[in-house]
């Protein structure tokens, strides 16, 4: 049964991405999807490990990488993070997850992005009209996960997505599906997920109004119709292994292969060293990516609170710093 499930997940990925196979490999497909901010990293632990989290993620903080990650919760968990991203962009996330039964789990997750203020320009005022606008994105999701067997966990997220640019707005819905499977082979854990599988996005709003002569339209204006674009669907396949040095020291190694519909295939490699499940050091890197490269991070557990920090280098772009806070309540520890 487990082998059939894995084969099914791979076949689903092939079917979902088949539409894009006719595009030559030399084309990166950048700019062919809407809502690219949905691919931003939301978990400070994951960022410190180079984004390698589809198999390594455990708990509510990792559900954006793999919804099955919440099936590791022992109780209730809370998460909050904030990031000063490149080009004055900021984003943050909040999440709550709880264990409903010994095998059933539920979580909610809110993610927001803000570009910061920018000047409004047009053909007559190329230096600015005096107005300013912001690009804003919001994603709210509900996630359910279940322990199927002692080695297999599955998860499903439904999410509402909204993006606004000046006086135009886009709304759509999507889903994420994922699994976490203990292979039983030398301690390897296999993780798989498909993110942002949903309806195409299309912008509407006042900003698309076009003034015309009264002889053409009764109210003197028409609204331009924009094209529909797909969401940035991503397929992830990853492996994780934990090497226990002794009762106080262990190292987690993780690798993810990432196949987005609007970019070339790339990878993430990361590791996490932990001492007594209290202090953590992390390193990672991105493979075959234009800008993202080296990452590092650290974490400390104080009572039931985990404080995480992550640094990421984006080559010609600015480096970023991210903080995250994880709260374990009622036995809901993260490890």
C-alpha positions as a Markdown table, in Angstrom:
| # | Residue | x | y | z |
|---|---|---|---|---|
| 1 | Unk | 0.0 | 0.0 | 0.0 |
| 2 | Unk | 2.8 | 2.4 | 0.9 |
| 3 | Unk | 4.6 | 1.8 | -2.4 |
| 4 | Unk | 1.3 | 2.4 | -4.3 |
| 5 | Unk | 0.9 | 5.7 | -2.5 |
| 6 | Unk | 4.4 | 6.9 | -3.4 |
| 7 | Unk | 3.9 | 5.9 | -7.1 |
| 8 | Unk | 0.5 | 7.7 | -7.1 |
| 9 | Unk | 2.2 | 10.9 | -5.8 |
| 10 | Unk | 4.8 | 10.8 | -8.5 |
| 11 | Unk | 2.2 | 10.2 | -11.2 |
| 12 | Unk | 0.1 | 13.2 | -9.9 |
| 13 | Unk | 3.1 | 15.4 | -10.3 |
| 14 | Unk | 3.7 | 14.2 | -13.8 |
| 15 | Unk | 0.1 | 14.9 | -14.8 |
| 16 | Unk | 0.0 | 18.4 | -13.2 |
| 17 | Unk | 3.2 | 19.5 | -14.9 |
| 18 | Unk | 2.5 | 17.9 | -18.3 |
| 19 | Unk | 1.1 | 21.1 | -19.7 |
| 20 | Unk | 4.4 | 22.8 | -19.5 |
| 21 | Unk | 6.5 | 20.1 | -21.1 |
| 22 | Unk | 6.3 | 21.6 | -24.6 |
| 23 | Unk | 8.4 | 24.6 | -23.4 |
| 24 | Unk | 12.1 | 24.1 | -24.3 |
| 25 | Unk | 14.5 | 23.4 | -21.4 |
| 26 | Unk | 16.5 | 26.5 | -22.3 |
| 27 | Unk | 13.5 | 28.7 | -21.3 |
| 28 | Unk | 13.4 | 29.3 | -17.6 |
| 29 | Unk | 9.6 | 30.1 | -17.7 |
| 30 | Unk | 10.2 | 33.0 | -15.3 |
| 31 | Unk | 7.3 | 35.4 | -15.3 |
| 32 | Unk | 4.7 | 32.9 | -16.5 |
| 33 | Unk | 2.8 | 32.6 | -13.2 |
| 34 | Unk | 1.1 | 35.0 | -10.8 |
| 35 | Unk | 1.6 | 35.3 | -7.1 |
| 36 | Unk | 5.3 | 34.5 | -7.0 |
| 37 | Unk | 5.6 | 35.7 | -3.4 |
| 38 | Unk | 3.9 | 32.4 | -2.5 |
| 39 | Unk | 7.3 | 30.8 | -2.9 |
| 40 | Unk | 8.9 | 33.0 | -0.2 |
| 41 | Unk | 10.5 | 31.1 | 2.7 |
| 42 | Unk | 8.3 | 31.4 | 5.8 |
| 43 | Unk | 10.2 | 29.3 | 8.4 |
| 44 | Unk | 13.5 | 30.6 | 10.0 |
| 45 | Unk | 14.6 | 27.0 | 10.7 |
| 46 | Unk | 14.0 | 26.1 | 7.1 |
| 47 | Unk | 15.9 | 29.1 | 5.8 |
| 48 | Unk | 18.9 | 28.3 | 7.9 |
| 49 | Unk | 18.9 | 24.8 | 6.3 |
| 50 | Unk | 18.8 | 26.1 | 2.8 |
| 51 | Unk | 15.1 | 25.5 | 2.4 |
| 52 | Unk | 15.6 | 21.7 | 2.6 |
| 53 | Unk | 12.4 | 21.0 | 4.6 |
| 54 | Unk | 9.9 | 18.8 | 2.8 |
| 55 | Unk | 11.3 | 15.7 | 4.6 |
| 56 | Unk | 13.0 | 17.5 | 7.6 |
| 57 | Unk | 10.1 | 19.7 | 8.6 |
| 58 | Unk | 8.3 | 18.7 | 11.8 |
| 59 | Unk | 5.6 | 20.9 | 13.3 |
| 60 | Unk | 3.4 | 23.8 | 12.4 |
| 61 | Unk | 6.2 | 26.1 | 11.3 |
| 62 | Unk | 7.0 | 23.8 | 8.3 |
| 63 | Unk | 3.5 | 23.3 | 6.9 |
| 64 | Unk | 4.0 | 25.6 | 4.0 |
| 65 | Unk | 6.7 | 23.2 | 2.7 |
| 66 | Unk | 4.7 | 20.0 | 3.5 |
| 67 | Unk | 1.3 | 19.9 | 5.1 |
| 68 | Unk | 2.1 | 16.5 | 6.5 |
| 69 | Unk | 4.6 | 18.1 | 8.9 |
| 70 | Unk | 1.9 | 18.9 | 11.4 |
| 71 | Unk | 1.4 | 15.2 | 12.0 |
| 72 | Unk | 4.5 | 15.3 | 14.2 |
| 73 | Unk | 2.9 | 17.5 | 16.8 |
| 74 | Unk | 2.5 | 16.1 | 20.2 |
| 75 | Unk | 0.0 | 18.8 | 21.3 |
| 76 | Unk | -0.5 | 22.4 | 20.5 |
| 77 | Unk | 2.0 | 24.7 | 18.7 |
| 78 | Unk | 2.2 | 28.4 | 17.8 |
| 79 | Unk | 4.6 | 30.0 | 15.3 |
| 80 | Unk | 5.5 | 33.6 | 14.3 |
| 81 | Unk | 8.1 | 34.9 | 12.0 |
| 82 | Unk | 9.1 | 38.2 | 10.4 |
| 83 | Unk | 11.6 | 38.9 | 7.6 |
| 84 | Unk | 13.2 | 42.0 | 6.1 |
| 85 | Unk | 13.6 | 40.8 | 2.6 |
| 86 | Unk | 15.4 | 42.3 | -0.4 |
| 87 | Unk | 14.4 | 45.7 | -2.0 |
| 88 | Unk | 12.6 | 46.8 | 1.2 |
| 89 | Unk | 10.1 | 44.0 | 0.9 |
| 90 | Unk | 8.8 | 42.5 | 4.2 |
| 91 | Unk | 6.9 | 39.4 | 4.9 |
| 92 | Unk | 5.7 | 37.5 | 8.0 |
| 93 | Unk | 3.7 | 34.5 | 9.0 |
| 94 | Unk | 1.6 | 33.2 | 12.0 |
| 95 | Unk | 0.4 | 29.7 | 12.6 |
| 96 | Unk | -1.5 | 27.6 | 15.1 |
| 97 | Unk | -1.7 | 23.8 | 15.1 |
| 98 | Unk | -3.2 | 21.2 | 17.5 |
| 99 | Unk | -3.6 | 17.5 | 17.8 |
| 100 | Unk | -7.2 | 16.5 | 17.5 |
| 101 | Unk | -6.9 | 12.8 | 18.2 |
| 102 | Unk | -3.8 | 10.5 | 18.4 |
| 103 | Unk | -3.8 | 10.3 | 14.6 |
| 104 | Unk | -5.6 | 13.5 | 13.4 |
| 105 | Unk | -4.1 | 17.1 | 13.3 |
| 106 | Unk | -5.4 | 20.5 | 12.3 |
| 107 | Unk | -3.6 | 23.9 | 11.7 |
| 108 | Unk | -4.3 | 27.4 | 10.4 |
| 109 | Unk | -1.6 | 29.5 | 8.8 |
| 110 | Unk | -1.5 | 33.2 | 7.8 |
| 111 | Unk | 1.2 | 34.7 | 5.5 |
| 112 | Unk | 1.5 | 38.3 | 4.3 |
| 113 | Unk | 3.8 | 40.2 | 2.1 |
| 114 | Unk | 4.3 | 44.0 | 1.6 |
| 115 | Unk | 6.5 | 45.6 | -1.1 |
| 116 | Unk | 6.8 | 48.9 | 0.8 |
| 117 | Unk | 5.7 | 52.2 | -0.8 |
| 118 | Unk | 6.5 | 53.0 | -4.4 |
| 119 | Unk | 5.7 | 56.0 | -6.6 |
| 120 | Unk | 2.8 | 56.1 | -9.0 |
| 121 | Unk | 4.0 | 57.1 | -12.5 |
| 122 | Unk | 2.4 | 57.4 | -15.9 |
| 123 | Unk | 3.3 | 58.7 | -19.4 |
| 124 | Unk | 2.7 | 62.3 | -18.4 |
| 125 | Unk | 4.5 | 62.1 | -15.0 |
| 126 | Unk | 7.4 | 59.7 | -15.4 |
| 127 | Unk | 9.0 | 61.0 | -12.2 |
| 128 | Unk | 5.8 | 60.4 | -10.1 |
| 129 | Unk | 2.3 | 61.8 | -9.7 |
| 130 | Unk | 2.7 | 62.5 | -6.0 |
| 131 | Unk | 0.8 | 59.3 | -5.1 |
| 132 | Unk | 2.2 | 56.1 | -3.7 |
| 133 | Unk | 1.1 | 52.5 | -3.8 |
| 134 | Unk | 2.1 | 49.1 | -2.4 |
| 135 | Unk | 2.0 | 45.6 | -3.6 |
| 136 | Unk | 0.4 | 43.4 | -1.0 |
| 137 | Unk | -0.1 | 39.6 | -0.8 |
| 138 | Unk | -2.1 | 37.5 | 1.7 |
| 139 | Unk | -2.5 | 33.8 | 2.0 |
| 140 | Unk | -4.7 | 32.1 | 4.6 |
| 141 | Unk | -4.8 | 28.3 | 4.8 |
| 142 | Unk | -6.3 | 25.5 | 6.8 |
| 143 | Unk | -4.5 | 22.2 | 7.0 |
| 144 | Unk | -5.5 | 18.7 | 8.0 |
| 145 | Unk | -3.0 | 15.8 | 8.5 |
| 146 | Unk | -3.4 | 12.2 | 9.5 |
| 147 | Unk | -1.1 | 9.4 | 10.6 |
| 148 | Unk | -1.9 | 6.6 | 8.2 |
| 149 | Unk | 0.5 | 4.0 | 9.6 |
| 150 | Unk | 3.5 | 4.0 | 12.0 |
| 151 | Unk | 5.6 | 5.1 | 9.0 |
| 152 | Unk | 3.3 | 7.2 | 6.7 |
| 153 | Unk | 1.8 | 10.6 | 7.3 |
| 154 | Unk | -0.2 | 12.6 | 4.8 |
| 155 | Unk | -1.5 | 16.2 | 4.8 |
| 156 | Unk | -3.8 | 18.5 | 2.8 |
| 157 | Unk | -4.1 | 22.3 | 2.9 |
| 158 | Unk | -6.8 | 24.5 | 1.3 |
| 159 | Unk | -5.9 | 28.2 | 1.0 |
| 160 | Unk | -7.4 | 31.5 | 0.0 |
| 161 | Unk | -5.0 | 33.9 | -1.9 |
| 162 | Unk | -5.3 | 37.6 | -2.5 |
| 163 | Unk | -2.9 | 40.0 | -4.1 |
| 164 | Unk | -3.4 | 43.8 | -4.7 |
| 165 | Unk | -1.4 | 46.2 | -6.8 |
| 166 | Unk | -2.5 | 49.8 | -6.5 |
| 167 | Unk | -6.3 | 49.7 | -7.2 |
| 168 | Unk | -6.4 | 46.3 | -8.8 |
| 169 | Unk | -6.9 | 43.0 | -7.0 |
| 170 | Unk | -6.6 | 39.3 | -7.6 |
| 171 | Unk | -8.4 | 36.5 | -5.6 |
| 172 | Unk | -8.1 | 32.8 | -6.0 |
| 173 | Unk | -8.0 | 29.5 | -4.2 |
| 174 | Unk | -5.5 | 26.6 | -4.2 |
| 175 | Unk | -4.4 | 23.5 | -2.3 |
| 176 | Unk | -1.2 | 21.8 | -1.1 |
| 177 | Unk | -0.8 | 18.1 | -0.6 |
| 178 | Unk | 2.1 | 16.3 | 1.0 |
| 179 | Unk | 3.4 | 13.1 | 2.7 |
| 180 | Unk | 6.2 | 12.0 | 5.0 |
| 181 | Unk | 7.3 | 8.4 | 4.8 |
| 182 | Unk | 9.8 | 6.5 | 6.9 |
| 183 | Unk | 11.5 | 4.2 | 4.4 |
| 184 | Unk | 12.9 | 1.9 | 7.0 |
| 185 | Unk | 16.2 | 1.9 | 5.1 |
| 186 | Unk | 19.1 | 3.1 | 7.1 |
| 187 | Unk | 16.9 | 5.8 | 8.8 |
| 188 | Unk | 16.0 | 7.7 | 5.6 |
| 189 | Unk | 12.8 | 9.7 | 5.6 |
| 190 | Unk | 11.2 | 10.5 | 2.3 |
| 191 | Unk | 9.1 | 13.7 | 1.9 |
| 192 | Unk | 6.9 | 14.8 | -1.0 |
| 193 | Unk | 4.6 | 17.8 | -1.6 |
| 194 | Unk | 2.8 | 19.7 | -4.3 |
| 195 | Unk | 2.2 | 23.4 | -3.5 |
| 196 | Unk | -0.1 | 26.0 | -5.1 |
| 197 | Unk | -2.2 | 23.7 | -7.2 |
| 198 | Unk | -5.3 | 25.8 | -7.9 |
| 199 | Unk | -7.3 | 28.1 | -10.1 |
| 200 | Unk | -5.6 | 30.7 | -12.3 |
| 201 | Unk | -5.4 | 34.2 | -11.1 |
| 202 | Unk | -6.8 | 37.3 | -12.9 |
| 203 | Unk | -6.6 | 41.0 | -11.8 |
| 204 | Unk | -9.7 | 43.2 | -11.6 |
| 205 | Unk | -10.4 | 46.6 | -10.3 |
| 206 | Unk | -10.6 | 50.4 | -10.8 |
| 207 | Unk | -7.0 | 50.6 | -12.0 |
| 208 | Unk | -8.0 | 48.8 | -15.2 |
| 209 | Unk | -10.8 | 51.4 | -16.1 |
| 210 | Unk | -10.2 | 53.1 | -19.4 |
| 211 | Unk | -11.9 | 56.4 | -20.2 |
| 212 | Unk | -13.7 | 56.5 | -23.6 |
| 213 | Unk | -16.0 | 58.7 | -25.5 |
| 214 | Unk | -19.6 | 58.8 | -24.3 |
| 215 | Unk | -20.7 | 57.5 | -27.8 |
| 216 | Unk | -18.9 | 54.2 | -27.0 |
| 217 | Unk | -20.0 | 53.6 | -23.4 |
| 218 | Unk | -22.9 | 55.0 | -21.5 |
| 219 | Unk | -20.8 | 55.8 | -18.4 |
| 220 | Unk | -17.8 | 57.0 | -20.3 |
| 221 | Unk | -15.4 | 54.1 | -19.4 |
| 222 | Unk | -14.6 | 50.5 | -20.1 |
| 223 | Unk | -12.5 | 48.1 | -18.1 |
| 224 | Unk | -9.6 | 46.3 | -19.6 |
| 225 | Unk | -9.6 | 42.5 | -19.3 |
| 226 | Unk | -6.3 | 41.0 | -18.1 |
| 227 | Unk | -5.0 | 37.6 | -19.0 |
| 228 | Unk | -5.3 | 34.7 | -16.6 |
| 229 | Unk | -2.1 | 33.2 | -15.2 |
| 230 | Unk | -1.4 | 30.0 | -13.3 |
| 231 | Unk | -0.2 | 30.0 | -9.7 |
| 232 | Unk | 3.5 | 29.1 | -9.1 |
| 233 | Unk | 2.9 | 25.4 | -8.6 |
| 234 | Unk | 5.9 | 23.6 | -7.0 |
| 235 | Unk | 6.7 | 19.9 | -6.6 |
| 236 | Unk | 9.2 | 18.9 | -3.9 |
| 237 | Unk | 10.9 | 15.6 | -3.3 |
| 238 | Unk | 13.3 | 15.3 | -0.3 |
| 239 | Unk | 15.3 | 13.0 | 1.9 |
| 240 | Unk | 16.3 | 13.4 | 5.6 |
| 241 | Unk | 18.5 | 11.3 | 7.8 |
| 242 | Unk | 19.5 | 11.8 | 11.5 |
| 243 | Unk | 22.9 | 10.8 | 12.8 |
| 244 | Unk | 22.9 | 10.3 | 16.6 |
| 245 | Unk | 26.4 | 10.9 | 17.9 |
| 246 | Unk | 25.5 | 10.4 | 21.6 |
| 247 | Unk | 22.6 | 11.2 | 23.9 |
| 248 | Unk | 23.4 | 14.9 | 23.7 |
| 249 | Unk | 24.6 | 15.5 | 20.1 |
| 250 | Unk | 23.0 | 14.7 | 16.8 |
| 251 | Unk | 23.1 | 16.0 | 13.2 |
| 252 | Unk | 20.2 | 16.1 | 10.7 |
| 253 | Unk | 21.0 | 16.1 | 7.0 |
| 254 | Unk | 18.4 | 17.0 | 4.4 |
| 255 | Unk | 18.2 | 17.4 | 0.6 |
| 256 | Unk | 15.3 | 18.6 | -1.5 |
| 257 | Unk | 14.8 | 18.5 | -5.2 |
| 258 | Unk | 12.5 | 21.3 | -6.4 |
| 259 | Unk | 10.6 | 21.5 | -9.7 |
| 260 | Unk | 8.5 | 24.7 | -10.1 |
| 261 | Unk | 6.4 | 25.3 | -13.2 |
| 262 | Unk | 7.9 | 28.8 | -13.7 |
| 263 | Unk | 11.6 | 28.1 | -13.1 |
| 264 | Unk | 14.2 | 25.5 | -13.8 |
| 265 | Unk | 14.7 | 22.4 | -11.6 |
| 266 | Unk | 16.9 | 23.3 | -8.5 |
| 267 | Unk | 17.8 | 21.9 | -5.2 |
| 268 | Unk | 18.3 | 22.6 | -1.5 |
| 269 | Unk | 20.9 | 21.0 | 0.9 |
| 270 | Unk | 20.9 | 21.6 | 4.6 |
| 271 | Unk | 22.1 | 20.3 | 8.0 |
| 272 | Unk | 21.2 | 21.0 | 11.6 |
| 273 | Unk | 23.4 | 20.2 | 14.6 |
| 274 | Unk | 21.6 | 20.0 | 18.0 |
| 275 | Unk | 23.0 | 19.8 | 21.5 |
| 276 | Unk | 20.7 | 18.3 | 24.1 |
| 277 | Unk | 17.7 | 19.4 | 22.0 |
| 278 | Unk | 18.4 | 22.9 | 23.4 |
| 279 | Unk | 20.9 | 24.6 | 21.1 |
| 280 | Unk | 20.9 | 24.4 | 17.3 |
| 281 | Unk | 23.3 | 25.4 | 14.5 |
| 282 | Unk | 22.3 | 25.2 | 10.9 |
| 283 | Unk | 23.9 | 25.5 | 7.5 |
| 284 | Unk | 22.6 | 25.2 | 3.9 |
| 285 | Unk | 22.8 | 26.1 | 0.3 |
| 286 | Unk | 20.7 | 26.4 | -2.8 |
| 287 | Unk | 21.8 | 24.5 | -5.9 |
| 288 | Unk | 21.2 | 25.7 | -9.6 |
| 289 | Unk | 19.5 | 28.9 | -8.4 |
| 290 | Unk | 20.2 | 32.3 | -10.0 |
| 291 | Unk | 20.5 | 34.3 | -6.8 |
| 292 | Unk | 19.9 | 32.2 | -3.6 |
| 293 | Unk | 23.1 | 30.6 | -2.3 |
| 294 | Unk | 24.6 | 30.2 | 1.2 |
| 295 | Unk | 22.4 | 30.1 | 4.3 |
| 296 | Unk | 23.1 | 29.8 | 8.0 |
| 297 | Unk | 21.1 | 29.9 | 11.2 |
| 298 | Unk | 20.9 | 29.2 | 14.9 |
| 299 | Unk | 18.3 | 28.4 | 17.5 |
| 300 | Unk | 17.8 | 28.1 | 21.2 |
| 301 | Unk | 15.1 | 26.5 | 23.3 |
| 302 | Unk | 14.1 | 28.4 | 26.5 |
| 303 | Unk | 11.5 | 26.5 | 28.3 |
| 304 | Unk | 8.7 | 25.8 | 25.8 |
| 305 | Unk | 9.8 | 28.6 | 23.5 |
| 306 | Unk | 12.2 | 28.1 | 20.5 |
| 307 | Unk | 13.9 | 31.3 | 19.2 |
| 308 | Unk | 15.3 | 30.9 | 15.6 |
| 309 | Unk | 17.5 | 33.1 | 13.5 |
| 310 | Unk | 18.4 | 32.7 | 9.8 |
| 311 | Unk | 20.8 | 34.4 | 7.4 |
| 312 | Unk | 20.5 | 34.0 | 3.6 |
| 313 | Unk | 22.7 | 35.3 | 0.8 |
| 314 | Unk | 21.1 | 36.3 | -2.4 |
| 315 | Unk | 24.3 | 37.1 | -4.5 |
| 316 | Unk | 23.8 | 40.4 | -6.3 |
| 317 | Unk | 20.8 | 41.2 | -4.1 |
| 318 | Unk | 21.0 | 42.1 | -0.4 |
| 319 | Unk | 21.4 | 39.5 | 2.3 |
| 320 | Unk | 18.4 | 38.8 | 4.4 |
| 321 | Unk | 17.8 | 38.2 | 8.1 |
| 322 | Unk | 14.8 | 36.3 | 9.5 |
| 323 | Unk | 13.6 | 35.6 | 13.0 |
| 324 | Unk | 11.1 | 33.0 | 14.1 |
| 325 | Unk | 9.4 | 32.1 | 17.4 |
| 326 | Unk | 8.0 | 28.6 | 18.0 |
| 327 | Unk | 5.8 | 27.9 | 21.1 |
| 328 | Unk | 5.1 | 24.4 | 22.3 |
| 329 | Unk | 2.0 | 24.0 | 24.5 |
| 330 | Unk | 0.5 | 21.0 | 26.1 |
| 331 | Unk | 3.2 | 18.5 | 25.1 |
| 332 | Unk | 3.4 | 19.9 | 21.5 |
| 333 | Unk | 7.2 | 19.9 | 21.3 |
| 334 | Unk | 9.0 | 20.4 | 18.0 |
| 335 | Unk | 11.5 | 17.5 | 18.3 |
